[in-house]
XYZ file of C-alpha atoms in Angstrom:
710
model
C 15.167 64.738 74.568
C 18.395 66.589 73.806
C 19.659 67.111 77.338
C 21.418 63.777 77.649
C 22.778 64.075 74.121
C 24.362 67.387 74.937
C 25.937 65.893 78.015
C 27.474 63.112 75.980
C 28.887 65.356 73.309
C 30.251 67.818 75.811
C 32.155 64.982 77.396
C 33.761 64.265 74.029
C 35.314 67.668 73.803
C 36.149 68.562 77.372
C 39.495 67.378 78.659
C 38.917 66.046 82.148
C 41.647 65.044 84.577
C 42.114 61.334 85.185
C 39.740 59.931 87.708
C 41.151 58.576 90.918
C 41.862 54.915 90.466
C 40.195 54.118 93.778
C 36.791 55.131 92.576
C 36.082 51.773 91.019
C 39.038 49.726 92.064
C 39.080 47.187 94.845
C 41.288 47.584 97.854
C 45.017 47.806 97.246
C 47.639 45.120 97.528
C 48.244 45.635 101.213
C 44.537 45.494 101.892
C 44.180 42.198 100.009
C 46.908 40.624 102.099
C 45.341 41.943 105.273
C 41.968 40.671 104.186
C 43.319 37.158 103.833
C 44.887 37.443 107.237
C 41.645 38.665 108.714
C 39.854 35.507 107.689
C 42.424 33.154 109.227
C 43.608 32.622 112.790
C 47.318 32.516 113.428
C 48.219 30.713 116.692
C 51.388 32.830 116.885
C 49.124 35.756 117.721
C 48.289 34.061 121.020
C 51.929 33.962 122.089
C 52.586 37.509 120.873
C 49.558 38.866 122.749
C 50.240 36.983 125.996
C 52.040 39.911 127.743
C 49.053 42.162 127.037
C 46.752 39.523 128.517
C 48.699 39.634 131.800
C 48.673 43.439 131.820
C 44.887 43.350 131.572
C 44.710 41.575 134.946
C 44.605 45.064 136.457
C 41.303 45.141 138.457
C 40.521 48.597 136.986
C 40.545 47.013 133.522
C 38.759 43.825 134.575
C 35.944 45.812 136.200
C 34.750 46.812 132.713
C 33.583 43.214 132.261
C 31.418 42.245 135.282
C 31.449 38.516 134.501
C 35.218 38.224 134.198
C 35.711 40.494 137.206
C 33.763 37.950 139.268
C 36.031 35.200 137.924
C 39.088 37.288 138.883
C 37.775 37.750 142.432
C 37.015 34.025 142.613
C 40.563 33.228 141.473
C 41.997 35.402 144.244
C 39.734 33.772 146.865
C 40.561 30.191 145.832
C 44.283 31.013 145.717
C 44.097 32.497 149.221
C 42.209 29.395 150.412
C 44.877 27.159 148.879
C 47.590 29.007 150.788
C 45.647 28.324 153.980
C 45.496 24.619 153.041
C 48.757 24.086 151.104
C 48.254 20.326 150.929
C 44.932 20.651 149.090
C 45.880 19.550 145.568
C 42.300 19.959 144.398
C 42.239 23.597 145.563
C 45.521 24.433 143.841
C 44.361 22.828 140.597
C 41.044 24.715 140.646
C 42.877 27.999 141.356
C 45.278 27.436 138.460
C 42.464 26.811 135.976
C 40.469 29.806 137.208
C 43.490 32.025 136.594
C 43.847 30.479 133.151
C 40.175 31.267 132.501
C 40.815 34.945 133.240
C 44.008 35.002 131.168
C 42.295 33.278 128.227
C 39.534 35.889 128.312
C 42.096 38.707 128.309
C 44.011 36.908 125.580
C 40.976 36.950 123.284
C 40.724 40.727 123.610
C 44.497 41.193 123.343
C 44.667 39.186 120.098
C 41.854 41.274 118.603
C 43.607 44.486 119.635
C 46.984 43.174 118.494
C 45.934 42.989 114.868
C 44.859 46.618 115.029
C 48.123 47.627 116.697
C 50.085 46.094 113.830
C 48.187 48.323 111.418
C 48.705 51.308 113.705
C 52.466 50.706 113.680
C 52.407 50.812 109.875
C 50.546 54.123 109.991
C 52.990 55.556 112.535
C 55.857 54.754 110.199
C 53.994 56.579 107.433
C 53.448 59.628 109.615
C 56.221 62.160 109.109
C 56.937 65.540 110.649
C 56.940 67.479 107.401
C 58.194 71.031 106.974
C 55.419 73.223 105.591
C 55.735 76.121 103.157
C 53.149 78.446 104.656
C 51.827 81.325 102.569
C 51.845 84.812 104.068
C 50.325 87.014 101.399
C 52.651 86.672 98.417
C 55.539 85.337 100.503
C 56.361 81.872 101.801
C 57.875 80.793 105.099
C 59.055 77.386 106.193
C 57.550 76.186 109.473
C 57.283 72.742 111.149
C 54.052 70.967 110.269
C 53.160 70.792 113.977
C 52.870 74.589 114.082
C 50.178 74.795 111.405
C 46.755 75.993 112.447
C 43.305 75.649 110.927
C 42.945 78.047 107.992
C 46.647 78.264 107.115
C 47.537 78.074 103.413
C 50.486 75.893 102.436
C 52.164 75.275 99.087
C 53.000 71.723 97.996
C 54.934 70.825 94.863
C 56.253 67.619 93.334
C 58.214 65.656 95.942
C 56.682 67.469 98.950
C 54.917 65.653 101.769
C 51.564 67.285 102.539
C 52.009 68.586 106.114
C 48.395 68.304 107.303
C 44.804 67.486 106.381
C 43.137 70.083 104.204
C 41.369 71.031 100.982
C 43.024 72.016 97.713
C 42.078 75.627 96.969
C 44.328 76.142 93.964
C 45.802 73.856 91.309
C 45.643 70.160 90.480
C 48.214 67.467 91.314
C 48.859 63.761 91.352
C 49.160 62.473 94.928
C 50.587 59.216 96.311
C 48.206 57.990 99.058
C 49.654 54.489 99.398
C 50.567 55.170 103.036
C 46.851 55.516 103.792
C 45.086 53.218 101.353
C 47.746 50.656 100.444
C 47.006 51.374 96.768
C 50.152 52.171 94.804
C 48.423 54.024 91.954
C 48.392 57.819 92.430
C 45.165 59.815 92.642
C 44.215 63.232 91.323
C 43.442 66.040 93.761
C 42.125 69.347 92.448
C 40.430 72.505 93.661
C 36.764 73.284 93.334
C 35.384 69.752 93.112
C 34.519 66.706 95.165
C 38.128 65.481 94.982
C 39.700 68.364 96.818
C 40.514 66.753 100.175
C 44.132 65.778 100.904
C 45.557 63.892 103.861
C 48.612 64.805 105.872
C 51.514 62.425 105.297
C 50.687 61.763 101.635
C 53.109 62.827 98.921
C 52.663 65.130 95.917
C 54.033 63.508 92.753
C 53.461 66.242 90.176
C 52.451 69.866 89.676
C 51.696 72.451 92.362
C 48.747 72.855 94.731
C 47.794 75.244 97.506
C 46.152 73.544 100.499
C 44.021 75.131 103.219
C 44.630 73.284 106.512
C 41.389 72.014 108.121
C 42.601 70.121 111.225
C 44.738 70.819 114.259
C 48.070 69.015 114.813
C 47.450 65.678 116.536
C 43.896 65.486 115.176
C 44.737 64.584 111.590
C 43.190 61.723 109.686
C 46.213 59.496 110.321
C 46.071 60.276 114.052
C 42.405 59.284 114.170
C 43.131 56.128 112.169
C 45.858 55.125 114.615
C 43.565 55.594 117.619
C 40.690 53.734 116.015
C 42.560 50.713 114.670
C 44.349 50.307 118.006
C 41.012 50.206 119.780
C 41.948 53.119 122.024
C 38.959 55.107 120.810
C 36.530 52.177 120.807
C 33.473 52.688 122.949
C 30.941 50.033 123.797
C 27.887 50.069 121.585
C 24.322 50.231 122.981
C 23.705 46.538 122.210
C 27.004 45.606 123.823
C 26.144 47.616 126.927
C 22.686 46.007 127.091
C 24.217 42.527 126.783
C 26.732 43.357 129.516
C 23.852 44.349 131.801
C 22.094 41.039 131.034
C 25.273 39.070 131.749
C 25.794 40.973 134.999
C 22.198 40.202 136.014
C 22.653 36.492 135.299
C 25.875 36.564 137.306
C 24.037 38.043 140.303
C 21.307 35.400 139.997
C 23.818 32.528 139.944
C 25.780 34.182 142.755
C 22.668 34.100 144.938
C 21.910 30.540 143.842
C 25.402 29.347 144.813
C 25.238 31.192 148.126
C 22.033 29.343 149.037
C 23.664 25.974 148.400
C 25.656 26.230 151.653
C 22.648 25.975 154.020
C 21.175 23.187 151.873
C 24.475 21.311 152.068
C 24.647 21.792 155.838
C 21.094 20.478 156.162
C 22.000 17.470 154.017
C 25.035 16.766 156.139
C 27.677 17.498 153.509
C 30.244 20.271 153.221
C 30.771 22.709 150.338
C 34.130 24.448 150.620
C 34.863 27.947 149.305
C 36.829 26.425 146.419
C 33.870 24.268 145.388
C 31.394 27.157 145.574
C 33.625 29.476 143.532
C 34.254 26.767 140.944
C 30.532 26.052 140.718
C 29.757 29.773 140.313
C 32.360 30.243 137.560
C 30.991 27.253 135.651
C 27.401 28.477 135.826
C 27.796 32.177 134.993
C 28.077 33.056 131.248
C 31.879 33.253 131.182
C 32.177 32.225 127.520
C 30.372 35.223 126.045
C 31.651 37.457 128.847
C 35.202 36.587 127.839
C 34.646 37.031 124.098
C 32.255 39.983 123.989
C 34.914 42.680 123.716
C 36.927 40.680 121.173
C 33.839 40.303 118.954
C 33.332 44.080 118.868
C 36.989 44.842 118.159
C 37.132 42.167 115.445
C 34.045 43.663 113.781
C 35.790 47.022 113.394
C 38.959 45.239 112.321
C 37.111 43.464 109.499
C 36.112 46.869 108.171
C 39.699 48.107 108.385
C 40.829 45.031 106.404
C 38.529 46.269 103.646
C 39.983 49.776 103.868
C 36.928 51.213 105.624
C 37.533 53.319 108.709
C 34.659 53.294 111.191
C 34.622 56.277 113.522
C 32.834 54.254 116.224
C 31.641 50.752 117.017
C 28.139 52.184 117.087
C 28.373 52.782 113.325
C 29.395 49.162 112.668
C 26.532 47.894 114.789
C 24.072 50.256 113.119
C 25.182 48.905 109.731
C 23.962 45.482 110.827
C 20.499 46.872 111.589
C 20.160 48.986 108.428
C 16.831 48.542 106.657
C 17.185 51.169 103.888
C 20.166 51.679 101.574
C 20.520 54.876 99.550
C 22.838 54.291 96.576
C 24.071 56.681 93.919
C 23.405 55.485 90.397
C 26.631 56.525 88.684
C 29.627 54.429 89.681
C 27.621 52.348 92.144
C 24.778 50.742 90.218
C 26.066 51.605 86.748
C 29.570 51.728 85.312
C 29.290 55.504 84.959
C 30.290 55.572 81.268
C 27.547 55.196 78.701
C 28.177 52.361 76.268
C 26.833 51.661 72.793
C 24.129 49.031 73.178
C 22.699 48.752 69.654
C 22.620 50.259 66.171
C 19.106 50.986 64.909
C 19.007 51.531 61.148
C 16.220 53.543 59.511
C 14.056 52.232 56.703
C 15.987 51.882 53.476
C 19.320 51.316 55.227
C 20.891 47.985 56.148
C 22.301 47.347 59.605
C 25.700 46.571 58.081
C 25.815 49.954 56.354
C 24.753 51.687 59.557
C 27.371 49.837 61.662
C 30.144 50.616 59.165
C 29.356 54.356 59.219
C 29.037 54.393 63.022
C 32.444 52.745 63.431
C 34.085 55.042 60.902
C 32.712 58.174 62.593
C 34.051 57.012 65.974
C 37.648 56.203 65.097
C 38.858 59.608 66.301
C 36.540 59.636 69.310
C 38.677 58.688 72.338
C 35.834 58.954 74.871
C 34.543 55.714 76.469
C 31.344 56.180 74.473
C 33.253 56.464 71.198
C 35.406 53.445 71.991
C 32.277 51.413 72.786
C 30.828 52.192 69.316
C 33.952 50.771 67.651
C 33.881 47.676 69.871
C 30.156 47.033 69.282
C 30.618 47.243 65.499
C 33.484 44.785 65.716
C 31.843 42.268 68.081
C 28.248 42.282 66.860
C 28.718 42.915 63.136
C 32.169 41.436 62.578
C 33.673 44.688 61.329
C 37.448 44.816 61.586
C 38.642 47.711 63.713
C 40.193 50.234 61.368
C 42.866 52.649 62.494
C 43.296 56.276 61.597
C 46.587 55.397 59.893
C 44.725 53.279 57.353
C 42.729 56.359 56.311
C 45.621 58.519 55.151
C 44.443 61.837 53.841
C 41.132 61.660 55.716
C 39.961 64.845 57.394
C 38.812 64.186 60.943
C 36.020 66.421 62.197
C 36.408 67.097 65.906
C 33.453 67.759 68.140
C 32.688 71.386 69.034
C 30.039 72.840 71.291
C 28.705 74.769 68.288
C 28.292 71.851 65.864
C 27.664 69.124 68.469
C 28.906 66.625 65.892
C 32.049 64.725 65.000
C 33.026 62.556 62.062
C 35.333 62.130 59.067
C 35.601 63.178 55.395
C 37.337 60.593 53.234
C 37.274 59.655 49.558
C 34.357 61.869 48.646
C 32.322 60.493 51.529
C 31.338 62.470 54.619
C 30.172 60.732 57.816
C 28.748 62.524 60.849
C 27.676 61.398 64.320
C 26.097 63.594 66.983
C 23.052 65.095 68.647
C 19.709 64.493 66.979
C 18.912 68.110 66.087
C 22.424 68.875 64.838
C 22.664 65.860 62.532
C 19.190 66.449 61.085
C 20.081 70.104 60.411
C 23.348 69.017 58.704
C 21.460 66.637 56.403
C 18.736 69.164 55.521
C 21.342 71.858 54.710
C 22.667 69.540 52.020
C 19.226 68.912 50.598
C 19.175 65.401 51.976
C 16.345 63.348 53.391
C 15.556 62.341 56.931
C 13.652 59.099 57.322
C 10.390 59.461 59.237
C 11.377 56.831 61.771
C 14.720 58.507 62.731
C 13.230 61.059 65.091
C 10.728 58.517 66.447
C 13.527 56.054 67.188
C 15.504 58.762 69.000
C 12.438 59.612 71.108
C 11.909 55.956 71.967
C 15.513 55.559 73.107
C 15.314 58.716 75.243
C 12.121 57.532 76.946
C 13.800 54.212 77.700
C 16.530 56.052 79.593
C 19.143 55.922 76.852
C 21.011 58.555 74.851
C 20.400 58.668 71.073
C 23.142 59.675 68.626
C 22.241 60.010 64.948
C 24.598 58.816 62.214
C 24.403 60.428 58.760
C 26.385 60.212 55.535
C 26.827 62.285 52.368
C 28.039 60.457 49.263
C 27.119 60.084 45.598
C 23.599 59.106 46.710
C 23.171 62.395 48.591
C 22.918 63.235 52.287
C 20.766 61.031 54.487
C 20.368 59.703 58.026
C 21.437 56.052 58.309
C 20.269 55.303 61.820
C 20.572 55.841 65.548
C 23.214 54.691 68.027
C 21.645 53.707 71.343
C 23.941 54.701 74.235
C 22.990 53.468 77.665
C 24.454 53.664 81.145
C 25.415 50.027 81.650
C 24.300 48.375 84.865
C 27.166 46.536 86.575
C 27.283 42.765 86.233
C 25.877 40.963 89.253
C 24.368 44.081 90.829
C 20.807 42.794 90.372
C 21.704 39.604 92.245
C 23.216 41.678 95.065
C 19.986 43.633 95.378
C 18.027 40.391 95.496
C 20.256 39.269 98.378
C 19.589 42.534 100.188
C 15.860 42.069 99.639
C 16.055 38.631 101.255
C 17.820 40.302 104.160
C 14.852 42.662 104.519
C 16.785 45.697 103.234
C 15.103 48.177 100.906
C 17.309 49.751 98.216
C 16.737 53.252 96.841
C 18.678 54.567 93.830
C 19.506 58.287 93.901
C 20.248 60.047 90.630
C 20.160 63.448 89.002
C 18.653 61.937 85.838
C 15.113 62.655 84.746
C 12.378 60.285 86.005
C 12.128 58.347 82.719
C 15.840 57.573 82.620
C 15.888 56.827 86.348
C 12.977 54.395 86.077
C 14.602 52.519 83.205
C 17.860 52.056 85.119
C 15.997 51.168 88.341
C 13.962 48.476 86.586
C 17.058 46.968 84.973
C 19.100 47.034 88.181
C 16.278 45.674 90.332
C 16.262 48.354 93.043
C 13.115 48.766 95.121
C 12.688 52.490 94.535
C 14.438 55.519 93.051
C 14.736 59.254 93.624
C 15.168 61.173 90.353
C 16.503 64.710 89.875
C 17.681 64.518 93.476
C 18.884 67.634 95.310
C 20.617 67.713 98.716
C 17.293 68.741 100.251
C 15.548 65.797 98.594
C 18.104 63.359 100.018
C 17.693 64.812 103.491
C 13.896 64.630 103.291
C 14.017 61.014 102.131
C 16.299 60.011 105.014
C 14.083 61.746 107.579
C 10.963 60.060 106.187
C 12.581 56.649 106.435
C 13.818 57.309 109.966
C 10.402 58.581 111.025
C 9.097 55.129 110.120
C 11.539 53.514 112.537
C 14.099 52.476 109.905
C 17.872 52.816 109.986
C 19.319 54.405 106.839
C 22.743 54.050 105.225
C 24.120 56.144 102.359
C 27.348 57.109 100.633
C 28.587 60.503 99.493
C 31.689 62.456 98.601
C 30.719 66.086 98.071
C 30.087 69.024 100.354
C 26.452 68.926 99.262
C 26.253 65.340 100.589
C 27.454 66.352 104.079
C 23.996 67.152 105.590
C 22.567 63.832 104.409
C 25.656 61.889 105.571
C 25.323 63.458 109.013
C 21.602 62.634 109.152
C 21.991 59.007 108.035
C 22.516 56.332 110.674
C 25.433 54.994 108.626
C 27.104 57.671 106.508
C 30.001 56.374 104.401
C 32.156 59.196 103.023
C 34.543 58.590 100.149
C 38.205 59.273 100.893
C 38.442 61.129 97.584
C 35.689 63.489 98.716
C 35.758 66.783 100.540
C 36.746 67.305 104.161
C 33.154 68.323 104.929
C 31.858 64.959 103.708
C 34.440 63.003 105.720
C 33.671 64.988 108.860
C 29.919 64.435 108.433
C 30.066 60.665 107.885
C 30.734 58.064 110.572
C 32.729 55.874 108.185
C 35.345 56.667 105.544
C 36.018 54.340 102.616
C 39.710 54.693 101.816
C 39.200 53.036 98.415
C 36.331 55.396 97.510
C 34.279 52.515 96.151
C 30.556 53.303 96.599
C 29.483 49.668 96.154
C 31.357 48.820 99.348
C 28.318 50.039 101.290
C 26.786 46.620 100.639
C 29.848 44.923 102.169
C 29.673 47.241 105.170
C 26.080 46.188 105.838
C 27.098 42.528 105.593
C 29.982 43.052 108.046
C 27.621 44.790 110.480
C 25.177 41.906 110.257
C 28.004 39.421 110.719
C 28.996 41.237 113.919
C 25.467 41.003 115.327
C 25.094 37.367 114.243
C 28.428 36.406 115.813
C 27.514 38.068 119.094
C 24.089 36.402 119.118
C 25.447 32.979 118.162
C 28.128 32.956 120.859
C 25.654 34.251 123.449
C 23.330 31.357 122.568
C 26.245 28.920 122.795
C 27.363 30.327 126.152
C 23.957 30.153 127.822
C 23.334 26.636 126.463
C 26.770 25.678 127.852
C 25.776 26.889 131.309
C 22.600 24.828 131.293
C 24.522 21.712 130.290
C 27.238 22.295 132.903
C 24.556 22.703 135.579
C 23.097 19.254 134.843
C 26.594 17.780 134.626
C 27.867 19.072 137.981
C 24.954 19.231 140.457
C 23.913 15.539 140.269
C 27.525 14.397 140.720
C 27.973 16.845 143.594
C 25.031 15.653 145.676
C 24.621 12.024 144.559
C 26.677 10.807 147.529
C 24.266 12.452 149.979
C 21.064 11.847 148.006
C 21.484 8.585 146.088
C 18.313 9.364 144.140
C 20.164 12.124 142.296
C 22.519 9.533 140.885
C 19.906 8.790 138.237
C 20.521 12.302 136.865
C 24.275 11.712 136.730
C 23.940 10.472 133.159
C 27.627 11.032 132.359
C 28.739 8.850 135.267
C 31.470 11.215 136.359
C 34.069 9.616 138.624
C 33.579 11.778 141.727
C 32.273 15.196 142.808
C 35.808 16.608 142.767
C 36.572 15.313 139.274
C 33.173 16.578 138.049
C 33.873 20.114 139.279
C 37.461 20.180 138.068
C 36.469 18.789 134.658
C 33.810 21.502 134.301
C 36.297 24.236 135.275
C 38.872 22.956 132.775
C 36.272 22.707 130.012
C 35.051 26.212 130.875
C 38.566 27.599 130.342
C 39.404 25.615 127.218
C 36.163 26.448 125.416
C 37.073 30.151 125.598
C 40.379 29.685 123.825
C 38.724 27.302 121.344
C 36.179 29.960 120.366
C 38.699 32.805 119.927
C 39.157 32.087 116.165
C 35.375 32.144 115.647
C 35.028 35.401 117.585
C 37.748 37.041 115.476
C 36.715 35.612 112.110
C 32.970 35.922 112.718
C 30.120 33.549 112.054
C 29.602 33.060 108.327
C 26.847 35.332 107.093
C 24.161 34.156 104.685
C 21.477 36.452 103.243
C 18.433 34.632 104.643
C 15.338 35.753 106.517
C 15.476 36.429 110.259
C 13.410 33.362 111.219
C 15.603 31.023 109.177
C 18.695 32.595 110.694
C 17.260 32.106 114.192
C 16.459 28.449 113.526
C 19.959 27.902 112.160
C 21.647 29.526 115.143
C 19.520 27.554 117.610
C 20.288 24.316 115.793
C 24.019 24.930 115.455
C 24.987 27.016 118.474
C 22.107 26.260 120.841
C 22.178 22.502 120.354
C 25.966 22.543 120.026
C 26.222 24.465 123.282
C 24.119 21.835 125.027
C 25.937 18.799 123.679
C 29.588 19.923 123.724
C 29.895 20.258 127.544
C 28.654 16.675 128.091
C 31.220 15.336 125.624
C 34.050 17.625 126.709
C 33.522 17.240 130.456
C 33.278 13.434 130.157
C 36.561 13.215 128.236
C 38.318 15.520 130.715
C 36.827 13.546 133.648
C 38.335 10.329 132.325
C 41.754 12.009 132.345
C 41.301 13.853 135.657
C 40.175 10.704 137.459
C 43.663 9.294 136.883
C 45.258 12.084 138.984
C 46.007 10.887 142.541
C 44.213 12.854 145.243
C 41.480 14.078 142.876
C 39.976 11.141 141.036
């Protein structure tokens, strides 16, 4: 019963360094601006990325996308055919639009990469070649930062730029990390804790620290960030590779189908030129998703970067979308982390007003969050005006000590004390006072409910006596229960991890609405829990910041390390949250799901497009030879040539039209998988079927006006 009370009172007396502002804060100013930009599509990006789109016409680059490589080969063949027949206006027009199709596909990828390159340029400007003060025994020597090796000790004082990634092994300092996080507020870095990691290129603002270098030159955190946000280090994910194989297979099938049309046409007495066959093939293969697939993956990682989360691989982003179990720390994630006064419980014979007055008075000199919350509760719930120490001139303030485990004030012949249950009861009994029978019972009830009891006692002309109990509780964050309900609808199980005893853990878990909890958790317990979940075929995500979290972060499918944490934690995880906000794990899962949904939706749209284009082109192509097919030409396209050209133009334009959706992502809603499937089929499946008929018909009306084609 007294364990939590001791913890509270110890916190009143121990001077702790300021906590890093990123721990609970949202992303910094730069991140907010970037986030807005991430949700919008700027047409200027198309023009800016156009040179990169032309550079990607290199066959070695195009070969990475089988579908678009086929379109590139088809463009070359139709262009060569047009040179053979220079008067063929239809051939030249088809060739031009096929080249535009390839360029538009490259443009989608170039725009996605371009946003990352802009961020990389910012990071490069932040990267400086600092001169390091390397320690050699008791002496210092100045060496270029590029010459530092793993294990070197360097000294950094106020005004120095930290020359490389490392861990603080001596001292405590305030560090400006705005170059990395975009947050202008400094953070505290100190030795011996979970906030010991420092990043090369950041600046020391105060005091002196000794840093042990943990990375080689060129492999620092900033270097890895530059490579990742540029897309240079992006590798295709397993799902992306599988989808590429499917698209390649469909391309082969349609290639064979188009090849067999030639003998059928010969038998029917009509002629299908190379230009017509290539155009027909390009319209039937899944060019839409083939063109946008890479851009979707890059944009998914970019959305994480906009939220100040650095994903070490696309695989991690994709895995986040398939996560079925979330492991969340209690303190700072589910709860605010600072216990707050929730109620004043007076004992028999004492009024609530008297109890509240004494509780407020005893807390005026208590500058801890708990003490401040007592003053606020007395003011808000009982209407007591907040008194200041200056109004109590001559009062003797009793500071908390580890020996007394109490604090309070002596004023005007009245003594008020607040503290641990056993200590306050002993203080009252020493003065011959009385302890109400329900005081200890109330404290036990609060402890069993997961709270922390603090007794309030007074000694005045009526003698010494206990007035009541202050109920401190770890306050669950507003809206967190609703977030967990959303995750439950998504099919994700939430598990709260805490070092609290099972009674306290259960009380918090019930209030927060998590599915399960792990109390008195050790690193081994976390690892065992992750392995059990994975053995059941589930993907697990968790956050951590300490060296003791590293094994579990490495074992988890999605391990999000806090930037304020140790180097070991950041090396073990496959994501790093630059804002060190543990609740961001929920956002990461949503971004991963949005990536998968976007890829699935555009794949559905692309395949439905191909089906529609097939029924739009083939009847118009053969209706002249087989008049019976004219009944299937429901769009009444002007001629076979205009039908093919209209389909090719629509095929190119739909790619550029879908670029904003590929970059922004399909809006995610926390609904069940079957409802999501029905929605995607209704919106993107049906939309993919209808849009080609409308688009091709409109283009055909315009194309039919062109002499020599219509």
